[in-house]
C-alpha positions as YAML, in Angstrom:
chain: A
units: angstrom
residues:
- id: 1
  name: MET
  ca: [-227.04, -29.09, 25.06]
- id: 2
  name: SER
  ca: [-228.88, -27.00, 27.44]
- id: 3
  name: GLY
  ca: [-231.37, -28.55, 29.60]
- id: 4
  name: ALA
  ca: [-229.38, -31.89, 29.07]
- id: 5
  name: LEU
  ca: [-229.72, -32.52, 33.14]
- id: 6
  name: SER
  ca: [-233.57, -31.67, 33.23]
- id: 7
  name: GLY
  ca: [-234.81, -34.03, 35.93]
- id: 8
  name: VAL
  ca: [-231.45, -35.27, 36.76]
- id: 9
  name: SER
  ca: [-230.82, -36.04, 40.82]
- id: 10
  name: CYS
  ca: [-227.33, -34.79, 41.29]
- id: 11
  name: LEU
  ca: [-224.86, -35.08, 44.21]
- id: 12
  name: VAL
  ca: [-221.98, -32.78, 44.68]
- id: 13
  name: THR
  ca: [-219.40, -33.52, 47.42]
- id: 14
  name: GLY
  ca: [-217.20, -30.97, 48.82]
- id: 15
  name: ALA
  ca: [-219.96, -28.76, 47.90]
- id: 16
  name: GLY
  ca: [-218.57, -25.75, 50.11]
- id: 17
  name: GLY
  ca: [-215.37, -25.76, 48.73]
- id: 18
  name: PHE
  ca: [-213.58, -23.32, 46.48]
- id: 19
  name: VAL
  ca: [-214.68, -25.27, 43.17]
- id: 20
  name: GLY
  ca: [-217.51, -27.42, 44.78]
- id: 21
  name: LEU
  ca: [-219.38, -24.01, 45.41]
- id: 22
  name: ARG
  ca: [-218.92, -22.75, 41.96]
- id: 23
  name: ILE
  ca: [-220.29, -26.17, 40.64]
- id: 24
  name: VAL
  ca: [-223.39, -25.86, 42.93]
- id: 25
  name: GLN
  ca: [-224.10, -22.37, 42.10]
- id: 26
  name: MET
  ca: [-223.66, -23.07, 38.31]
- id: 27
  name: LEU
  ca: [-225.99, -26.22, 38.37]
- id: 28
  name: LEU
  ca: [-228.53, -24.25, 40.30]
- id: 29
  name: GLU
  ca: [-228.28, -21.38, 37.51]
- id: 30
  name: GLU
  ca: [-227.91, -23.39, 34.35]
- id: 31
  name: GLU
  ca: [-230.18, -26.65, 34.76]
- id: 32
  name: ASP
  ca: [-233.37, -27.73, 35.70]
- id: 33
  name: LEU
  ca: [-232.36, -30.48, 37.86]
- id: 34
  name: GLY
  ca: [-234.73, -32.64, 39.74]
- id: 35
  name: GLU
  ca: [-232.83, -32.62, 42.77]
- id: 36
  name: LEU
  ca: [-229.52, -31.19, 43.94]
- id: 37
  name: ARG
  ca: [-227.73, -32.72, 47.21]
- id: 38
  name: ALA
  ca: [-224.95, -30.52, 48.20]
- id: 39
  name: MET
  ca: [-222.76, -32.38, 50.85]
- id: 40
  name: ASP
  ca: [-219.79, -31.05, 52.78]
- id: 41
  name: LYS
  ca: [-217.96, -32.07, 56.23]
- id: 42
  name: THR
  ca: [-218.97, -28.74, 57.43]
- id: 43
  name: VAL
  ca: [-221.53, -26.87, 55.82]
- id: 44
  name: SER
  ca: [-220.68, -23.35, 55.70]
- id: 45
  name: GLY
  ca: [-223.15, -20.00, 55.45]
- id: 46
  name: HIS
  ca: [-222.14, -19.40, 51.96]
- id: 47
  name: LEU
  ca: [-223.45, -23.08, 50.91]
- id: 48
  name: LEU
  ca: [-226.70, -22.54, 52.73]
- id: 49
  name: GLN
  ca: [-227.44, -19.22, 51.30]
- id: 50
  name: THR
  ca: [-226.69, -20.41, 47.71]
- id: 51
  name: CYS
  ca: [-229.05, -23.51, 48.22]
- id: 52
  name: GLU
  ca: [-231.79, -21.32, 50.10]
- id: 53
  name: ARG
  ca: [-232.09, -18.96, 47.16]
- id: 54
  name: SER
  ca: [-232.82, -21.76, 44.58]
- id: 55
  name: GLN
  ca: [-235.30, -23.76, 46.78]
- id: 56
  name: LYS
  ca: [-238.37, -22.84, 44.86]
- id: 57
  name: LYS
  ca: [-236.96, -23.68, 41.63]
- id: 58
  name: ILE
  ca: [-235.11, -26.85, 42.54]
- id: 59
  name: GLN
  ca: [-235.51, -29.36, 45.41]
- id: 60
  name: VAL
  ca: [-231.84, -28.77, 47.11]
- id: 61
  name: LYS
  ca: [-230.76, -30.70, 49.99]
- id: 62
  name: VAL
  ca: [-227.89, -29.86, 52.12]
- id: 63
  name: LEU
  ca: [-226.16, -32.85, 53.56]
- id: 64
  name: GLU
  ca: [-223.35, -32.64, 56.45]
- id: 65
  name: GLY
  ca: [-221.08, -35.72, 56.72]
- id: 66
  name: ASP
  ca: [-217.94, -37.14, 56.33]
- id: 67
  name: ILE
  ca: [-216.55, -38.55, 53.06]
- id: 68
  name: ARG
  ca: [-215.27, -41.72, 55.17]
- id: 69
  name: ASP
  ca: [-218.60, -42.15, 56.66]
- id: 70
  name: LYS
  ca: [-219.83, -45.32, 54.77]
- id: 71
  name: GLU
  ca: [-223.26, -45.55, 56.26]
- id: 72
  name: PHE
  ca: [-223.64, -41.75, 55.30]
- id: 73
  name: LEU
  ca: [-222.36, -42.28, 51.76]
- id: 74
  name: HIS
  ca: [-224.96, -44.97, 51.01]
- id: 75
  name: LYS
  ca: [-227.81, -42.88, 52.16]
- id: 76
  name: ALA
  ca: [-226.55, -39.85, 50.53]
- id: 77
  name: CYS
  ca: [-226.45, -41.61, 47.14]
- id: 78
  name: GLN
  ca: [-229.68, -43.57, 47.17]
- id: 79
  name: GLY
  ca: [-231.92, -42.33, 44.20]
- id: 80
  name: VAL
  ca: [-229.02, -40.28, 42.69]
- id: 81
  name: ASP
  ca: [-228.21, -40.23, 38.78]
- id: 82
  name: LEU
  ca: [-224.86, -38.20, 38.78]
- id: 83
  name: VAL
  ca: [-221.87, -37.64, 41.33]
- id: 84
  name: ILE
  ca: [-219.79, -34.97, 40.91]
- id: 85
  name: HIS
  ca: [-216.89, -35.57, 43.43]
- id: 86
  name: THR
  ca: [-214.87, -32.79, 44.55]
- id: 87
  name: ALA
  ca: [-214.33, -33.30, 48.19]
- id: 88
  name: ALA
  ca: [-210.51, -33.58, 49.07]
- id: 89
  name: ILE
  ca: [-207.80, -32.50, 51.43]
- id: 90
  name: ILE
  ca: [-205.06, -30.06, 49.98]
- id: 91
  name: ASP
  ca: [-202.14, -28.86, 51.83]
- id: 92
  name: PRO
  ca: [-199.20, -27.50, 50.19]
- id: 93
  name: THR
  ca: [-197.57, -26.41, 53.68]
- id: 94
  name: GLY
  ca: [-196.89, -30.12, 54.94]
- id: 95
  name: HIS
  ca: [-198.84, -29.99, 57.88]
- id: 96
  name: VAL
  ca: [-201.24, -32.71, 56.83]
- id: 97
  name: SER
  ca: [-200.18, -36.58, 57.30]
- id: 98
  name: LYS
  ca: [-199.93, -38.99, 54.32]
- id: 99
  name: GLU
  ca: [-202.34, -41.26, 56.18]
- id: 100
  name: THR
  ca: [-204.84, -38.19, 56.39]
- id: 101
  name: PHE
  ca: [-204.43, -37.61, 52.50]
- id: 102
  name: MET
  ca: [-204.90, -41.17, 51.65]
- id: 103
  name: SER
  ca: [-207.85, -41.78, 54.14]
- id: 104
  name: ILE
  ca: [-209.75, -38.62, 52.39]
- id: 105
  name: ASN
  ca: [-208.59, -38.36, 49.16]
- id: 106
  name: LEU
  ca: [-208.35, -42.20, 48.07]
- id: 107
  name: HIS
  ca: [-210.27, -44.27, 50.56]
- id: 108
  name: GLY
  ca: [-213.05, -41.64, 50.68]
- id: 109
  name: THR
  ca: [-213.14, -41.78, 46.81]
- id: 110
  name: GLU
  ca: [-213.24, -45.66, 46.89]
- id: 111
  name: LEU
  ca: [-215.92, -45.57, 49.51]
- id: 112
  name: ILE
  ca: [-218.53, -43.12, 47.29]
- id: 113
  name: LEU
  ca: [-217.66, -45.35, 44.19]
- id: 114
  name: GLU
  ca: [-218.89, -48.30, 46.06]
- id: 115
  name: SER
  ca: [-221.86, -46.36, 47.39]
- id: 116
  name: CYS
  ca: [-222.57, -45.53, 43.68]
- id: 117
  name: VAL
  ca: [-222.70, -49.31, 42.45]
- id: 118
  name: LYS
  ca: [-224.73, -50.24, 45.36]
- id: 119
  name: ASN
  ca: [-227.28, -47.46, 44.74]
- id: 120
  name: ASN
  ca: [-227.25, -47.75, 40.78]
- id: 121
  name: VAL
  ca: [-225.65, -44.33, 40.35]
- id: 122
  name: ARG
  ca: [-225.05, -44.10, 36.60]
- id: 123
  name: TYR
  ca: [-222.33, -41.08, 36.09]
- id: 124
  name: PHE
  ca: [-219.44, -40.09, 38.12]
- id: 125
  name: ILE
  ca: [-217.30, -37.34, 37.48]
- id: 126
  name: TYR
  ca: [-214.11, -36.87, 39.44]
- id: 127
  name: THR
  ca: [-212.20, -33.58, 40.19]
- id: 128
  name: SER
  ca: [-208.81, -34.28, 39.89]
- id: 129
  name: SER
  ca: [-205.56, -32.08, 39.58]
- id: 130
  name: MET
  ca: [-202.50, -31.51, 37.21]
- id: 131
  name: GLU
  ca: [-200.40, -32.65, 40.33]
- id: 132
  name: VAL
  ca: [-201.34, -36.28, 39.58]
- id: 133
  name: VAL
  ca: [-198.54, -35.69, 36.91]
- id: 134
  name: GLY
  ca: [-196.05, -33.62, 38.30]
- id: 135
  name: PRO
  ca: [-193.82, -31.76, 38.06]
- id: 136
  name: ASN
  ca: [-191.76, -34.69, 38.76]
- id: 137
  name: THR
  ca: [-188.79, -34.73, 41.51]
- id: 138
  name: ARG
  ca: [-186.40, -33.71, 38.99]
- id: 139
  name: GLY
  ca: [-188.40, -30.78, 37.72]
- id: 140
  name: ASP
  ca: [-188.81, -31.68, 34.01]
- id: 141
  name: PRO
  ca: [-190.94, -29.29, 32.12]
- id: 142
  name: ILE
  ca: [-194.13, -29.91, 30.28]
- id: 143
  name: VAL
  ca: [-195.00, -27.36, 27.32]
- id: 144
  name: ASN
  ca: [-198.84, -27.63, 26.23]
- id: 145
  name: GLY
  ca: [-199.25, -31.22, 27.51]
- id: 146
  name: HIS
  ca: [-201.91, -33.46, 26.38]
- id: 147
  name: GLU
  ca: [-203.67, -36.77, 27.54]
- id: 148
  name: ASP
  ca: [-201.27, -39.08, 25.78]
- id: 149
  name: LEU
  ca: [-198.11, -37.43, 26.70]
- id: 150
  name: VAL
  ca: [-195.73, -39.67, 28.59]
- id: 151
  name: TYR
  ca: [-193.98, -38.15, 31.61]
- id: 152
  name: ASP
  ca: [-191.90, -39.82, 34.37]
- id: 153
  name: SER
  ca: [-194.37, -38.96, 37.19]
- id: 154
  name: THR
  ca: [-192.20, -39.28, 40.20]
- id: 155
  name: LEU
  ca: [-194.13, -37.34, 42.77]
- id: 156
  name: GLY
  ca: [-192.62, -35.74, 45.86]
- id: 157
  name: SER
  ca: [-196.07, -34.77, 47.26]
- id: 158
  name: CYS
  ca: [-198.33, -36.86, 49.32]
- id: 159
  name: TYR
  ca: [-201.31, -34.77, 47.81]
- id: 160
  name: GLY
  ca: [-200.41, -35.68, 44.23]
- id: 161
  name: GLU
  ca: [-199.90, -39.14, 45.03]
- id: 162
  name: SER
  ca: [-203.40, -39.65, 46.93]
- id: 163
  name: LYS
  ca: [-205.20, -37.72, 44.13]
- id: 164
  name: ARG
  ca: [-203.28, -39.79, 41.47]
- id: 165
  name: GLN
  ca: [-204.52, -42.97, 43.23]
- id: 166
  name: GLY
  ca: [-208.14, -41.66, 43.65]
- id: 167
  name: GLU
  ca: [-207.98, -40.93, 39.98]
- id: 168
  name: TRP
  ca: [-206.82, -44.56, 39.30]
- id: 169
  name: ALA
  ca: [-209.75, -45.86, 41.24]
- id: 170
  name: VAL
  ca: [-212.34, -43.58, 39.43]
- id: 171
  name: LEU
  ca: [-211.18, -44.58, 35.92]
- id: 172
  name: ARG
  ca: [-210.79, -48.33, 36.88]
- id: 173
  name: ALA
  ca: [-214.46, -48.16, 38.10]
- id: 174
  name: SER
  ca: [-215.97, -47.35, 34.90]
- id: 175
  name: GLY
  ca: [-217.66, -50.08, 33.25]
- id: 176
  name: ARG
  ca: [-218.33, -51.62, 36.58]
- id: 177
  name: GLU
  ca: [-221.81, -53.55, 36.82]
- id: 178
  name: LEU
  ca: [-224.37, -51.70, 39.08]
- id: 179
  name: GLN
  ca: [-226.97, -53.53, 41.02]
- id: 180
  name: ASN
  ca: [-229.77, -52.91, 38.49]
- id: 181
  name: GLY
  ca: [-227.58, -54.59, 35.61]
- id: 182
  name: GLY
  ca: [-226.61, -51.00, 34.37]
- id: 183
  name: SER
  ca: [-222.98, -50.07, 34.28]
- id: 184
  name: LEU
  ca: [-221.14, -47.04, 35.92]
- id: 185
  name: VAL
  ca: [-219.75, -44.21, 33.64]
- id: 186
  name: THR
  ca: [-216.94, -42.09, 35.02]
- id: 187
  name: CYS
  ca: [-214.22, -39.82, 34.01]
- id: 188
  name: SER
  ca: [-211.83, -37.25, 35.53]
- id: 189
  name: LEU
  ca: [-211.19, -33.54, 34.86]
- id: 190
  name: ARG
  ca: [-207.52, -32.50, 35.84]
- id: 191
  name: PRO
  ca: [-207.59, -28.66, 36.19]
- id: 192
  name: THR
  ca: [-204.33, -26.69, 36.20]
- id: 193
  name: TYR
  ca: [-203.92, -24.29, 39.02]
- id: 194
  name: ILE
  ca: [-207.10, -22.69, 39.63]
- id: 195
  name: PHE
  ca: [-207.56, -19.01, 40.85]
- id: 196
  name: GLY
  ca: [-210.71, -16.83, 41.26]
- id: 197
  name: GLU
  ca: [-212.87, -15.35, 43.88]
- id: 198
  name: GLY
  ca: [-212.48, -16.96, 47.18]
- id: 199
  name: SER
  ca: [-209.23, -18.70, 46.40]
- id: 200
  name: GLN
  ca: [-207.57, -19.14, 50.09]
- id: 201
  name: PHE
  ca: [-204.02, -19.50, 48.34]
- id: 202
  name: LEU
  ca: [-204.51, -16.04, 46.61]
- id: 203
  name: GLN
  ca: [-205.89, -14.61, 49.82]
- id: 204
  name: MET
  ca: [-202.59, -15.96, 51.45]
- id: 205
  name: HIS
  ca: [-200.49, -14.34, 48.95]
- id: 206
  name: ILE
  ca: [-202.29, -10.92, 49.33]
- id: 207
  name: ASP
  ca: [-201.68, -11.10, 53.08]
- id: 208
  name: GLN
  ca: [-197.99, -11.47, 52.42]
- id: 209
  name: ALA
  ca: [-198.06, -8.62, 49.98]
- id: 210
  name: ILE
  ca: [-199.67, -6.25, 52.53]
- id: 211
  name: GLN
  ca: [-197.05, -7.49, 55.35]
- id: 212
  name: ASN
  ca: [-194.46, -6.76, 52.51]
- id: 213
  name: GLY
  ca: [-195.49, -3.15, 51.72]
- id: 214
  name: GLY
  ca: [-198.01, -3.85, 49.16]
- id: 215
  name: VAL
  ca: [-195.63, -6.03, 47.14]
- id: 216
  name: PHE
  ca: [-195.99, -9.84, 46.33]
- id: 217
  name: HIS
  ca: [-193.12, -12.00, 47.17]
- id: 218
  name: ARG
  ca: [-191.55, -13.33, 44.02]
- id: 219
  name: ILE
  ca: [-191.98, -17.38, 44.66]
- id: 220
  name: SER
  ca: [-191.41, -18.35, 41.29]
- id: 221
  name: LYS
  ca: [-188.94, -17.43, 38.44]
- id: 222
  name: LYS
  ca: [-190.47, -15.44, 35.60]
- id: 223
  name: GLU
  ca: [-189.57, -17.92, 33.10]
- id: 224
  name: ALA
  ca: [-191.41, -20.81, 35.03]
- id: 225
  name: LEU
  ca: [-194.58, -20.71, 32.85]
- id: 226
  name: VAL
  ca: [-197.90, -22.31, 34.01]
- id: 227
  name: ASN
  ca: [-201.55, -21.84, 32.41]
- id: 228
  name: PRO
  ca: [-203.92, -20.94, 35.33]
- id: 229
  name: VAL
  ca: [-207.40, -21.54, 35.15]
- id: 230
  name: TYR
  ca: [-210.30, -19.46, 36.58]
- id: 231
  name: VAL
  ca: [-212.60, -21.08, 38.84]
- id: 232
  name: GLY
  ca: [-215.89, -20.18, 36.74]
- id: 233
  name: ASN
  ca: [-214.33, -22.09, 33.78]
- id: 234
  name: VAL
  ca: [-213.66, -25.25, 36.11]
- id: 235
  name: ALA
  ca: [-217.17, -25.34, 37.34]
- id: 236
  name: TRP
  ca: [-218.38, -24.98, 33.36]
- id: 237
  name: ALA
  ca: [-216.26, -28.16, 32.57]
- id: 238
  name: HIS
  ca: [-218.03, -30.09, 35.15]
- id: 239
  name: VAL
  ca: [-221.29, -29.11, 33.93]
- id: 240
  name: VAL
  ca: [-220.37, -29.63, 30.24]
- id: 241
  name: ALA
  ca: [-219.08, -32.94, 31.01]
- id: 242
  name: ALA
  ca: [-222.21, -34.03, 32.96]
- id: 243
  name: ARG
  ca: [-224.29, -32.71, 30.02]
- id: 244
  name: ALA
  ca: [-221.87, -34.63, 27.72]
- id: 245
  name: MET
  ca: [-222.25, -37.92, 29.56]
- id: 246
  name: ARG
  ca: [-225.95, -38.01, 29.08]
- id: 247
  name: ASP
  ca: [-225.25, -38.35, 25.35]
- id: 248
  name: PRO
  ca: [-225.03, -41.91, 24.27]
- id: 249
  name: ASP
  ca: [-222.63, -41.25, 21.24]
- id: 250
  name: ILE
  ca: [-220.37, -38.79, 23.39]
- id: 251
  name: VAL
  ca: [-220.23, -40.87, 26.37]
- id: 252
  name: LYS
  ca: [-218.39, -43.76, 24.52]
- id: 253
  name: LYS
  ca: [-215.54, -41.24, 24.28]
- id: 254
  name: MET
  ca: [-215.34, -40.11, 27.72]
- id: 255
  name: ALA
  ca: [-216.07, -43.30, 29.69]
- id: 256
  name: GLY
  ca: [-212.83, -44.25, 31.61]
- id: 257
  name: ASN
  ca: [-210.78, -41.23, 30.52]
- id: 258
  name: PHE
  ca: [-209.38, -38.04, 32.16]
- id: 259
  name: TYR
  ca: [-209.26, -34.54, 30.41]
- id: 260
  name: TYR
  ca: [-207.09, -31.57, 31.30]
- id: 261
  name: ILE
  ca: [-208.85, -28.30, 31.90]
- id: 262
  name: CYS
  ca: [-207.39, -24.84, 31.54]
- id: 263
  name: ASP
  ca: [-208.78, -21.91, 29.67]
- id: 264
  name: ASP
  ca: [-207.26, -18.95, 27.90]
- id: 265
  name: THR
  ca: [-205.49, -17.16, 30.75]
- id: 266
  name: PRO
  ca: [-202.01, -16.34, 29.40]
- id: 267
  name: HIS
  ca: [-199.14, -18.29, 30.26]
- id: 268
  name: MET
  ca: [-197.05, -16.84, 33.02]
- id: 269
  name: SER
  ca: [-195.52, -17.74, 36.40]
- id: 270
  name: TYR
  ca: [-197.51, -18.00, 39.54]
- id: 271
  name: SER
  ca: [-196.01, -14.79, 40.84]
- id: 272
  name: ASP
  ca: [-196.70, -12.93, 37.84]
- id: 273
  name: LEU
  ca: [-200.40, -14.26, 37.83]
- id: 274
  name: ASN
  ca: [-200.54, -12.54, 41.41]
- id: 275
  name: HIS
  ca: [-199.35, -9.31, 40.10]
- id: 276
  name: ALA
  ca: [-201.53, -9.24, 36.93]
- id: 277
  name: LEU
  ca: [-204.54, -9.86, 39.40]
- id: 278
  name: GLY
  ca: [-203.62, -7.14, 41.89]
- id: 279
  name: ALA
  ca: [-201.83, -4.46, 39.69]
- id: 280
  name: GLU
  ca: [-204.64, -2.27, 39.21]
- id: 281
  name: LEU
  ca: [-205.09, -2.17, 42.83]
- id: 282
  name: GLY
  ca: [-201.41, -0.95, 43.53]
- id: 283
  name: LEU
  ca: [-199.95, -4.37, 44.51]
- id: 284
  name: GLY
  ca: [-196.48, -4.86, 42.89]
- id: 285
  name: VAL
  ca: [-194.25, -8.07, 42.75]
- id: 286
  name: GLU
  ca: [-190.43, -8.52, 43.32]
- id: 287
  name: GLY
  ca: [-188.24, -8.67, 40.31]
- id: 288
  name: ARG
  ca: [-186.61, -11.94, 41.40]
- id: 289
  name: LEU
  ca: [-186.21, -14.64, 43.94]
- id: 290
  name: ALA
  ca: [-184.85, -13.65, 47.24]
- id: 291
  name: PHE
  ca: [-182.09, -15.97, 46.59]
- id: 292
  name: PRO
  ca: [-180.76, -17.92, 43.85]
- id: 293
  name: TYR
  ca: [-182.84, -21.22, 43.14]
- id: 294
  name: PRO
  ca: [-180.10, -23.48, 43.72]
- id: 295
  name: LEU
  ca: [-179.41, -22.18, 46.95]
- id: 296
  name: LEU
  ca: [-183.03, -22.29, 47.78]
- id: 297
  name: TYR
  ca: [-183.04, -25.82, 46.68]
- id: 298
  name: PHE
  ca: [-180.11, -26.59, 49.23]
- id: 299
  name: VAL
  ca: [-181.92, -24.89, 51.93]
- id: 300
  name: ALA
  ca: [-185.05, -26.92, 51.35]
- id: 301
  name: SER
  ca: [-182.95, -30.07, 51.17]
- id: 302
  name: ILE
  ca: [-181.03, -29.20, 54.44]
- id: 303
  name: MET
  ca: [-184.45, -28.62, 56.34]
- id: 304
  name: GLU
  ca: [-186.11, -31.57, 55.12]
- id: 305
  name: LEU
  ca: [-183.09, -33.64, 56.47]
- id: 306
  name: VAL
  ca: [-183.47, -31.90, 59.89]
- id: 307
  name: SER
  ca: [-187.28, -32.83, 59.89]
- id: 308
  name: PHE
  ca: [-186.56, -36.14, 59.23]
- id: 309
  name: LEU
  ca: [-183.86, -36.51, 62.16]
- id: 310
  name: LEU
  ca: [-186.03, -34.75, 64.55]
- id: 311
  name: ARG
  ca: [-188.98, -37.06, 63.63]
- id: 312
  name: PRO
  ca: [-188.64, -39.50, 66.65]
- id: 313
  name: PHE
  ca: [-188.51, -36.50, 68.99]
- id: 314
  name: ILE
  ca: [-190.83, -33.73, 67.64]
- id: 315
  name: ARG
  ca: [-192.75, -32.92, 64.68]
- id: 316
  name: PHE
  ca: [-191.06, -30.12, 62.63]
- id: 317
  name: VAL
  ca: [-192.58, -29.01, 59.25]
- id: 318
  name: PRO
  ca: [-190.32, -26.97, 57.17]
- id: 319
  name: PRO
  ca: [-191.34, -23.72, 55.72]
- id: 320
  name: LEU
  ca: [-190.17, -24.66, 52.23]
- id: 321
  name: SER
  ca: [-190.15, -27.82, 50.75]
- id: 322
  name: LYS
  ca: [-188.16, -29.22, 47.79]
- id: 323
  name: HIS
  ca: [-191.59, -30.40, 46.04]
- id: 324
  name: LEU
  ca: [-193.29, -26.94, 46.50]
- id: 325
  name: LEU
  ca: [-190.09, -25.22, 45.25]
- id: 326
  name: ILE
  ca: [-190.06, -27.42, 42.30]
- id: 327
  name: LEU
  ca: [-193.66, -26.94, 41.78]
- id: 328
  name: LEU
  ca: [-193.73, -23.10, 41.82]
- id: 329
  name: ASN
  ca: [-190.39, -23.08, 39.55]
- id: 330
  name: THR
  ca: [-191.30, -25.62, 36.67]
- id: 331
  name: THR
  ca: [-192.73, -24.80, 33.36]
- id: 332
  name: PHE
  ca: [-195.79, -26.91, 33.30]
- id: 333
  name: THR
  ca: [-198.44, -26.12, 30.91]
- id: 334
  name: PHE
  ca: [-201.42, -28.00, 29.15]
- id: 335
  name: SER
  ca: [-203.94, -28.08, 26.52]
- id: 336
  name: TYR
  ca: [-207.82, -28.54, 26.92]
- id: 337
  name: LYS
  ca: [-208.23, -29.65, 23.06]
- id: 338
  name: LYS
  ca: [-209.25, -33.16, 24.14]
- id: 339
  name: ALA
  ca: [-211.89, -31.69, 26.27]
- id: 340
  name: GLN
  ca: [-213.22, -29.36, 23.51]
- id: 341
  name: ARG
  ca: [-213.05, -32.23, 20.78]
- id: 342
  name: ASP
  ca: [-214.52, -35.03, 23.09]
- id: 343
  name: MET
  ca: [-217.15, -33.27, 25.26]
- id: 344
  name: GLY
  ca: [-217.37, -29.77, 23.77]
- id: 345
  name: TYR
  ca: [-215.78, -27.87, 26.53]
- id: 346
  name: SER
  ca: [-214.52, -24.39, 25.80]
- id: 347
  name: PRO
  ca: [-213.90, -21.65, 28.40]
- id: 348
  name: ARG
  ca: [-217.06, -19.58, 29.20]
- id: 349
  name: TYR
  ca: [-215.10, -16.75, 30.92]
- id: 350
  name: SER
  ca: [-212.36, -14.63, 29.00]
- id: 351
  name: TRP
  ca: [-209.02, -13.72, 30.64]
- id: 352
  name: ALA
  ca: [-210.14, -10.39, 30.67]
- id: 353
  name: GLU
  ca: [-213.65, -11.41, 32.57]
- id: 354
  name: ALA
  ca: [-211.62, -13.64, 35.02]
- id: 355
  name: ARG
  ca: [-209.05, -11.09, 35.94]
- id: 356
  name: ARG
  ca: [-211.81, -8.32, 36.35]
- id: 357
  name: MET
  ca: [-213.99, -10.54, 38.69]
- id: 358
  name: THR
  ca: [-211.01, -11.59, 40.48]
- id: 359
  name: SER
  ca: [-209.58, -8.18, 41.11]
- id: 360
  name: THR
  ca: [-212.99, -7.01, 42.20]
- id: 361
  name: TRP
  ca: [-212.94, -9.63, 44.93]
- id: 362
  name: ILE
  ca: [-209.74, -8.77, 45.83]
- id: 363
  name: ALA
  ca: [-210.58, -4.93, 46.15]
- id: 364
  name: SER
  ca: [-213.45, -6.09, 48.42]
- id: 365
  name: ILE
  ca: [-211.15, -8.01, 50.80]
- id: 366
  name: LEU
  ca: [-208.18, -5.61, 50.81]
- id: 367
  name: PRO
  ca: [-209.40, -3.24, 53.46]
- id: 368
  name: GLN
  ca: [-210.54, -5.51, 56.06]
- id: 369
  name: ARG
  ca: [-207.37, -7.88, 55.41]
- id: 370
  name: LYS
  ca: [-205.30, -4.69, 56.08]
- id: 371
  name: GLU
  ca: [-207.05, -3.82, 59.18]
- id: 372
  name: GLU
  ca: [-206.75, -7.51, 60.59]
- id: 373
  name: LEU
  ca: [-203.16, -8.02, 60.02]
- id: 374
  name: LYS
  ca: [-202.79, -4.45, 61.48]
- id: 375
  name: LYS
  ca: [-203.98, -5.89, 64.77]
- id: 376
  name: LYS
  ca: [-201.88, -9.00, 64.86]
...
């Protein structure tokens, strides 16, 4: 289906982000687009360089603006055929308020959907997350989960809840009548935990390992298996979905549906993923959690209670939350078979390739990170 997006005008929101930038790069490399609009709240040097390299081949516009700015979105969507909406705020530390999560991840999504309807944008792909499902507050495991699975998704995360409501808005909007009488077609992609070059979370763990004598902290039990996905395969899934939505037969299956996106990365814990990516560079990993899991859960509960009691006086953000502890220590794996069956997705990069490219990136930043941390 190569060339299926020939002549298409595409808007990518969050274009300077970890996933958004890879989608922009892949679209520019793979497709003969009529136009690409790369939108972000703050335009990074990486995004500008990526877009400038392709200016001769494809018309590229870089748009700087907020996803909550209604007038800006209206102008950004004029003349666009396809929107890939990756813009979101992510924060596992608890420093971002629920109001901020909702205003960006939910209200911003609702605003751009309205802009699509008013501007006759036909196709809309939403970058969701496995955290719209869980893990739930009890830490119930999922093994090779699929789209028809019934799971008690009582979430303990403002991020997960904001993304879930954003996804609902996207899927409900599929079939909405456009101003020109056509109809909007939407779908949602739910990646598992994303790793790869440029990951801020991975860099944070690398910094901690450097400060811990070259050993990654054990943040998850070895038996808490997840199936991480390489960022290049997540970007590829968006390109495959965009191509498939242009096919009149395939789009009937995809309209209003969500898909889990993962790849053939071996199932392992988050800590063992860090080790697998850093082992060739001499980075080790602790053998076990610093304290037994029940004790860590008790400590997290006490800290959350203290935070609640102090709320009228000062804002205290606990360094460890129950949700984060459950997330890191719950077996949570999914299958990409439905995405493969409906739209023809299969991973573009093997685990060996993803591991090699990520390890090469770690090697490139390791000396600088060591020097910067030494100065602190």
